[in-house]
Short mmCIF file of C-alpha atoms in Angstrom, two decimals:
data_model
loop_
_atom_site.label_atom_id
_atom_site.label_comp_id
_atom_site.label_asym_id
_atom_site.label_seq_id
_atom_site.Cartn_x
_atom_site.Cartn_y
_atom_site.Cartn_z
CA PRO A 243 -75.55 53.59 44.86
CA LEU A 244 -74.53 57.13 43.93
CA ALA A 245 -77.24 57.20 41.27
CA GLU A 246 -79.88 57.11 44.02
CA LEU A 247 -78.27 59.88 46.10
CA THR A 248 -77.38 62.69 43.70
CA ALA A 249 -80.06 65.17 44.88
CA GLU A 250 -79.52 64.36 48.55
CA LEU A 251 -75.74 64.76 48.39
CA THR A 252 -75.83 68.05 46.51
CA ALA A 253 -78.37 69.47 48.98
CA ALA A 254 -76.23 68.36 51.92
CA ALA A 255 -73.09 69.94 50.43
CA GLN A 256 -74.91 73.29 50.35
CA GLY A 257 -76.33 72.92 53.85
CA GLN A 258 -79.92 72.76 52.59
CA ILE A 259 -80.16 69.48 54.48
CA LYS A 260 -77.64 68.72 57.18
CA ALA A 261 -74.78 66.27 57.22
CA ASP A 262 -75.01 63.06 59.22
CA THR A 263 -71.39 63.41 60.33
CA VAL A 264 -68.73 66.12 60.17
CA ILE A 265 -65.08 65.38 60.89
CA LYS A 266 -63.37 68.56 62.09
CA GLY A 267 -59.77 69.56 62.68
CA GLY A 268 -58.03 66.82 60.70
CA LYS A 269 -55.49 67.00 57.89
CA VAL A 270 -56.83 65.38 54.73
CA VAL A 271 -54.45 63.45 52.50
CA ASN A 272 -55.55 64.40 48.99
CA VAL A 273 -54.59 61.47 46.75
CA PHE A 274 -55.46 63.39 43.58
CA THR A 275 -52.96 66.21 44.13
CA ALA A 276 -50.59 64.44 46.56
CA GLU A 277 -50.96 67.17 49.17
CA ILE A 278 -52.06 67.48 52.77
CA MET A 279 -54.96 69.87 53.43
CA ALA A 280 -56.37 71.16 56.71
CA ALA A 281 -60.09 70.66 56.10
CA ASP A 282 -63.37 69.45 57.57
CA VAL A 283 -65.11 66.49 55.97
CA ALA A 284 -68.91 66.44 55.78
CA ILE A 285 -70.69 63.11 55.26
CA ARG A 286 -74.27 62.25 54.32
CA ALA A 287 -75.74 58.79 53.62
CA GLY A 288 -72.32 57.20 53.95
CA ARG A 289 -70.72 59.44 51.34
CA VAL A 290 -68.54 62.53 51.48
CA VAL A 291 -70.34 65.70 50.40
CA LEU A 292 -67.82 68.45 51.17
CA ILE A 293 -64.13 69.01 51.98
CA GLY A 294 -63.30 72.37 53.55
CA ASN A 295 -65.22 74.61 55.94
CA ALA A 296 -68.25 72.49 56.84
CA GLU A 297 -69.91 74.75 59.43
CA HIS A 298 -72.96 75.30 57.21
CA THR A 299 -73.54 71.53 56.99
CA ILE A 300 -73.81 71.02 60.77
CA GLY A 301 -77.28 70.74 62.29
CA PRO A 302 -78.62 69.72 65.68
CA GLU A 303 -78.57 66.02 64.73
CA THR A 304 -75.12 66.04 63.10
CA LYS A 305 -72.45 63.95 64.78
CA VAL A 306 -69.23 65.99 65.03
CA ILE A 307 -65.93 64.12 65.37
CA ASP A 308 -62.80 65.94 66.53
CA ALA A 309 -59.88 64.75 64.39
CA SER A 310 -57.29 67.15 65.82
CA GLY A 311 -53.87 65.55 65.61
CA TYR A 312 -54.90 63.06 62.94
CA TYR A 313 -54.27 62.71 59.25
CA LEU A 314 -57.33 61.53 57.33
CA THR A 315 -56.61 59.05 54.53
CA PRO A 316 -58.85 56.94 52.32
CA GLY A 317 -59.44 53.36 53.42
CA LEU A 318 -56.92 50.93 51.95
CA LEU A 319 -57.81 48.76 48.93
CA ASP A 320 -56.09 45.41 48.40
CA GLY A 321 -56.06 44.80 44.66
CA HIS A 322 -55.07 41.14 44.84
CA ILE A 323 -55.83 38.78 47.72
CA HIS A 324 -56.75 35.14 48.27
CA VAL A 325 -58.88 35.13 51.40
CA GLU A 326 -58.60 31.34 51.64
CA SER A 327 -54.84 31.66 52.24
CA SER A 328 -55.68 33.27 55.57
CA MET A 329 -57.30 29.97 56.63
CA VAL A 330 -60.47 31.78 57.75
CA SER A 331 -63.87 32.67 56.34
CA VAL A 332 -64.56 36.01 54.66
CA THR A 333 -66.27 37.21 57.85
CA GLU A 334 -63.30 36.40 60.08
CA PHE A 335 -60.94 37.88 57.48
CA ALA A 336 -62.91 41.13 57.67
CA ARG A 337 -62.60 41.11 61.46
CA ALA A 338 -58.83 40.75 61.09
CA VAL A 339 -58.13 43.39 58.44
CA LEU A 340 -60.62 46.21 59.12
CA PRO A 341 -58.78 47.33 62.28
CA SER A 342 -55.63 47.55 60.12
CA GLY A 343 -57.29 50.02 57.76
CA THR A 344 -58.25 47.73 54.87
CA THR A 345 -61.77 48.71 53.82
CA THR A 346 -61.98 47.04 50.39
CA VAL A 347 -60.60 43.86 48.85
CA PHE A 348 -60.59 42.44 45.35
CA MET A 349 -60.43 38.75 46.11
CA ASP A 350 -59.63 35.89 43.75
CA PRO A 351 -61.21 32.77 45.29
CA HIS A 352 -59.44 30.32 42.99
CA GLU A 353 -58.48 28.04 45.88
CA ILE A 354 -62.09 27.30 46.86
CA ALA A 355 -63.01 27.20 43.16
CA ASN A 356 -60.47 24.41 42.65
CA VAL A 357 -62.51 22.28 45.06
CA LEU A 358 -66.12 23.48 44.84
CA GLY A 359 -66.20 25.22 41.46
CA MET A 360 -68.90 27.81 40.78
CA LYS A 361 -70.73 26.95 44.00
CA GLY A 362 -67.66 27.77 46.07
CA ILE A 363 -67.29 31.15 44.36
CA GLU A 364 -70.96 31.93 44.99
CA LEU A 365 -70.61 31.01 48.67
CA MET A 366 -67.61 33.31 49.12
CA MET A 367 -69.39 36.16 47.35
CA ALA A 368 -72.58 35.70 49.36
CA GLU A 369 -70.67 35.88 52.63
CA GLY A 370 -68.92 39.05 51.51
CA ARG A 371 -72.12 40.95 50.72
CA ASN A 372 -73.24 41.86 54.24
CA LEU A 373 -69.91 42.78 55.81
CA PRO A 374 -68.50 46.20 56.74
CA LEU A 375 -65.59 45.22 54.45
CA LYS A 376 -66.31 45.93 50.79
CA VAL A 377 -65.69 42.68 48.92
CA TYR A 378 -65.30 42.54 45.14
CA THR A 379 -64.55 39.26 43.37
CA THR A 380 -62.45 38.43 40.34
CA MET A 381 -63.63 35.27 38.59
CA PRO A 382 -61.01 32.51 38.91
CA SER A 383 -59.44 31.89 35.52
CA CYS A 384 -57.31 28.79 36.09
CA VAL A 385 -59.33 25.94 37.55
CA PRO A 386 -57.64 23.53 37.85
CA ALA A 387 -54.47 25.55 38.32
CA ALA A 388 -52.34 22.99 36.48
CA PRO A 389 -54.49 21.34 33.78
CA GLY A 390 -53.45 17.76 33.13
CA PHE A 391 -51.52 17.52 36.38
CA GLU A 392 -54.28 17.81 38.97
CA ASP A 393 -57.89 16.77 39.43
CA ALA A 394 -59.05 18.89 42.34
CA GLY A 395 -62.80 18.77 41.90
CA ALA A 396 -63.84 21.42 39.38
CA VAL A 397 -63.17 22.76 35.90
CA ILE A 398 -63.88 26.34 34.83
CA GLY A 399 -63.78 27.41 31.20
CA PRO A 400 -65.06 30.14 28.88
CA GLU A 401 -68.76 29.38 29.41
CA GLU A 402 -68.47 29.55 33.18
CA VAL A 403 -66.53 32.80 32.92
CA ARG A 404 -69.14 34.24 30.57
CA GLU A 405 -71.91 33.37 33.03
CA ALA A 406 -70.01 34.79 36.01
CA MET A 407 -69.46 38.10 34.25
CA THR A 408 -73.20 38.70 34.63
CA TRP A 409 -73.11 38.25 38.42
CA ASP A 410 -73.35 41.25 40.68
CA GLY A 411 -70.03 41.60 42.48
CA ILE A 412 -67.77 40.08 39.81
CA ILE A 413 -65.37 42.91 38.94
CA GLY A 414 -63.14 41.11 36.44
CA LEU A 415 -61.12 37.98 35.65
CA GLY A 416 -58.83 36.56 38.32
CA GLU A 417 -55.10 36.26 37.77
CA MET A 418 -54.46 34.56 34.43
CA MET A 419 -51.75 32.21 35.66
CA ASN A 420 -51.77 30.26 32.42
CA PHE A 421 -49.57 32.76 30.62
CA PRO A 422 -48.15 29.96 28.40
CA GLY A 423 -51.72 29.37 27.24
CA VAL A 424 -52.09 33.07 26.45
CA LEU A 425 -48.84 33.14 24.47
CA ASN A 426 -49.54 29.87 22.66
CA GLY A 427 -53.07 30.78 21.62
CA ASP A 428 -54.91 28.20 23.74
CA PRO A 429 -58.57 28.52 22.66
CA GLY A 430 -59.95 27.93 26.18
CA VAL A 431 -57.72 30.58 27.71
CA HIS A 432 -58.51 33.10 24.98
CA GLY A 433 -62.19 32.24 25.30
CA GLU A 434 -62.02 33.38 28.94
CA LEU A 435 -60.23 36.57 27.94
CA LYS A 436 -62.85 37.23 25.26
CA ALA A 437 -65.76 36.71 27.66
CA THR A 438 -64.22 39.15 30.12
CA LEU A 439 -63.44 41.83 27.56
CA GLU A 440 -66.89 41.56 25.97
CA ALA A 441 -68.38 42.16 29.43
CA GLY A 442 -66.29 45.33 29.71
CA LYS A 443 -64.38 44.06 32.74
CA VAL A 444 -60.71 43.99 33.69
CA ILE A 445 -58.33 41.04 33.24
CA THR A 446 -55.87 40.67 36.10
CA GLY A 447 -52.57 39.05 35.28
CA HIS A 448 -49.89 36.66 36.49
CA TYR A 449 -46.73 36.64 34.36
CA SER A 450 -44.15 34.90 36.49
CA ILE A 451 -41.01 34.71 34.34
CA PRO A 452 -38.32 37.39 34.00
CA GLU A 453 -38.52 37.64 30.19
CA THR A 454 -40.09 40.98 29.27
CA ALA A 455 -38.88 41.89 25.79
CA VAL A 456 -41.44 39.86 23.83
CA GLY A 457 -43.50 37.53 26.01
CA LEU A 458 -44.71 40.17 28.46
CA GLN A 459 -45.71 42.41 25.56
CA ALA A 460 -47.65 39.57 23.94
CA TYR A 461 -49.35 38.94 27.28
CA ALA A 462 -50.29 42.62 27.61
CA ALA A 463 -51.51 42.66 24.01
CA ALA A 464 -54.15 40.07 24.98
CA GLY A 465 -55.69 42.55 27.40
CA CYS A 466 -54.00 41.50 30.65
CA ALA A 467 -54.06 44.78 32.55
CA SER A 468 -51.98 44.10 35.65
CA CYS A 469 -49.44 41.78 37.22
CA HIS A 470 -48.33 41.14 40.79
CA GLU A 471 -45.67 38.54 40.00
CA GLY A 472 -42.71 40.87 39.44
CA THR A 473 -39.94 40.36 41.99
CA ARG A 474 -37.32 42.79 40.63
CA LYS A 475 -37.10 46.50 39.94
CA GLU A 476 -36.85 45.63 36.24
CA ASP A 477 -40.07 43.62 36.34
CA ALA A 478 -42.10 46.49 37.74
CA LEU A 479 -40.62 49.00 35.29
CA ALA A 480 -41.34 46.73 32.32
CA ARG A 481 -44.99 46.41 33.27
CA LEU A 482 -45.42 50.13 33.88
CA ARG A 483 -43.83 51.03 30.55
CA LEU A 484 -46.39 48.85 28.78
CA GLY A 485 -49.34 50.58 30.44
CA MET A 486 -49.99 47.71 32.83
CA TYR A 487 -50.59 48.11 36.55
CA ALA A 488 -47.58 46.86 38.48
CA LYS A 489 -48.86 45.47 41.78
CA LEU A 490 -46.01 45.36 44.29
CA ARG A 491 -46.46 42.48 46.71
CA GLU A 492 -45.65 41.96 50.37
CA GLY A 493 -47.41 39.07 52.08
CA SER A 494 -46.59 35.97 54.05
CA ALA A 495 -44.97 34.05 51.21
CA TRP A 496 -43.51 36.82 49.04
CA HIS A 497 -41.51 39.83 50.22
CA ASP A 498 -41.00 41.77 47.02
CA ILE A 499 -41.22 45.41 48.15
CA LYS A 500 -37.52 45.79 48.96
CA ALA A 501 -36.63 45.14 45.32
CA THR A 502 -39.70 46.28 43.37
CA ILE A 503 -40.16 49.65 45.07
CA LYS A 504 -36.81 50.69 43.57
CA SER A 505 -38.70 51.07 40.29
CA VAL A 506 -40.08 54.22 41.89
CA THR A 507 -37.47 55.35 44.42
CA GLU A 508 -34.57 55.06 41.95
CA GLU A 509 -36.39 56.28 38.84
CA ASN A 510 -38.27 59.51 38.18
CA ILE A 511 -41.43 57.84 36.90
CA ASP A 512 -45.13 58.51 37.22
CA THR A 513 -46.55 56.26 39.95
CA ARG A 514 -50.24 56.31 39.05
CA ARG A 515 -50.17 52.71 37.78
CA VAL A 516 -48.36 51.25 40.78
CA GLY A 517 -50.40 49.33 43.34
CA LEU A 518 -49.66 47.63 46.65
CA VAL A 519 -51.07 44.15 47.34
CA THR A 520 -50.69 41.28 49.79
CA ASP A 521 -51.63 38.22 47.63
CA ASP A 522 -51.42 35.67 50.48
CA ASN A 523 -51.49 36.44 54.20
CA HIS A 524 -51.43 33.70 56.80
CA PRO A 525 -53.13 34.21 60.19
CA ALA A 526 -49.89 34.92 62.05
CA THR A 527 -49.01 37.71 59.61
CA LEU A 528 -52.41 39.35 60.03
CA LEU A 529 -52.17 39.21 63.81
CA GLU A 530 -48.54 40.26 64.18
CA LEU A 531 -47.94 42.68 61.30
CA GLY A 532 -51.36 43.71 60.04
CA HIS A 533 -52.55 43.67 56.47
CA LEU A 534 -52.17 46.31 53.75
CA ASN A 535 -51.04 48.86 56.34
CA HIS A 536 -47.92 46.71 56.72
CA VAL A 537 -47.28 46.89 52.96
CA VAL A 538 -47.65 50.69 53.06
CA ARG A 539 -45.16 50.84 55.95
CA ARG A 540 -42.70 48.59 54.13
CA ALA A 541 -42.79 50.82 51.05
CA ILE A 542 -42.15 53.89 53.22
CA GLU A 543 -39.32 52.10 55.06
CA GLU A 544 -37.65 51.53 51.68
CA GLY A 545 -37.69 55.26 50.96
CA LEU A 546 -41.03 55.93 49.31
CA ASN A 547 -42.81 59.19 50.04
CA PRO A 548 -45.72 58.34 52.39
CA ILE A 549 -48.32 60.10 50.24
CA ARG A 550 -47.20 58.11 47.20
CA ALA A 551 -47.50 54.92 49.22
CA ILE A 552 -51.04 55.87 50.25
CA GLN A 553 -51.94 56.59 46.62
CA MET A 554 -50.69 53.14 45.64
CA ALA A 555 -52.97 51.50 48.20
CA THR A 556 -56.04 53.64 47.46
CA ILE A 557 -56.76 55.65 44.31
CA ASN A 558 -54.43 53.67 42.03
CA THR A 559 -56.18 50.42 42.90
CA ALA A 560 -59.62 52.00 42.54
CA GLU A 561 -58.69 53.26 39.07
CA CYS A 562 -57.30 49.86 38.09
CA PHE A 563 -60.70 48.27 38.72
CA GLY A 564 -62.81 51.20 37.48
CA VAL A 565 -64.38 52.02 40.86
CA SER A 566 -62.74 55.40 41.58
CA ARG A 567 -66.12 57.16 41.37
CA ASP A 568 -66.95 55.39 44.65
CA LEU A 569 -63.69 54.42 46.33
CA GLY A 570 -60.04 55.31 46.84
CA SER A 571 -60.23 58.96 47.84
CA ILE A 572 -61.75 61.44 50.28
CA ALA A 573 -63.75 63.58 47.89
CA PRO A 574 -67.37 64.59 47.20
CA GLY A 575 -69.54 61.67 46.14
CA ARG A 576 -67.12 59.01 47.34
CA CYS A 577 -67.87 56.49 50.08
CA ALA A 578 -66.73 57.82 53.44
CA ASP A 579 -64.20 55.06 54.13
CA ILE A 580 -61.79 57.20 56.14
CA LEU A 581 -58.82 56.25 58.32
CA PHE A 582 -57.58 58.34 61.25
CA VAL A 583 -53.78 58.09 61.15
CA THR A 584 -51.52 59.55 63.85
CA ASP A 585 -48.25 59.29 61.89
CA LEU A 586 -48.04 58.98 58.12
CA ALA A 587 -44.55 57.51 58.02
CA GLU A 588 -45.36 54.80 60.57
CA PHE A 589 -48.94 54.59 59.29
CA LYS A 590 -50.50 54.04 62.68
#
């Protein structure tokens, strides 16, 4: 935790103690200013301490990495993913996506929750704790997914959500698919929203109809902060104009980028609340196309500026979940999750 490292990191930035690692000769993609900077990156205790001339931070034990010819970008953050859809465990999922540049995921394990309930969620979270992939969990909100139509093995309601909000690793509420329940004032649904908001955590959304004039606004008014279900340019724009995060999706089942990215490429809008997500990725997709790096490439192929695409898969997602003090950028104090990229447009 940063709280335990403040003195060490400040001393390392000044060269009073030496960096563990210095990356030299690379071009840093600054996601705060949307610029490319020729700069060294000094790292201590797994966190960045300095961007710029890092000669004074190098000691006899410092590992120096030559990044000549590479762009340095933050690791990619997937803001909405169901690991179970990949048909593998969290460990095997990490093995598949880390080489593609995904360093953090915000998973919604509602598929295992449908079968094993709270125990299934705990098992997924426990497996994610000791991996090189950073795994955050959103508490499944709709178990069963279709109340009254299915009996899959578990039921989760406001009390379970309230309990889960105290667990280490729960970052917010998983996609609230029951948007009719939100709009119609269902007490169980609103009890889950209340428990999440009282815990100071984010509610992730799922509003899957094209009506945006009234219903979407009512949904946003209940605290639903994001939505990945838009499939048109108009859907993304509507969410952004309401202060929601529009998560543009490209996975195995849904291929929305071609349409939704036009909300940015055809309009002169601020992109800081646009995210890129995969939602569901089957094994063949991970092996043949990659993971979030494929979504970044697809956005660029449709005409998006590469730096904007990188922002959407890094700092924007970190800000959505309130973890930008640790993740989503290459900057002092942040975790040194850094990709070496040979070509920004092709995102290799």
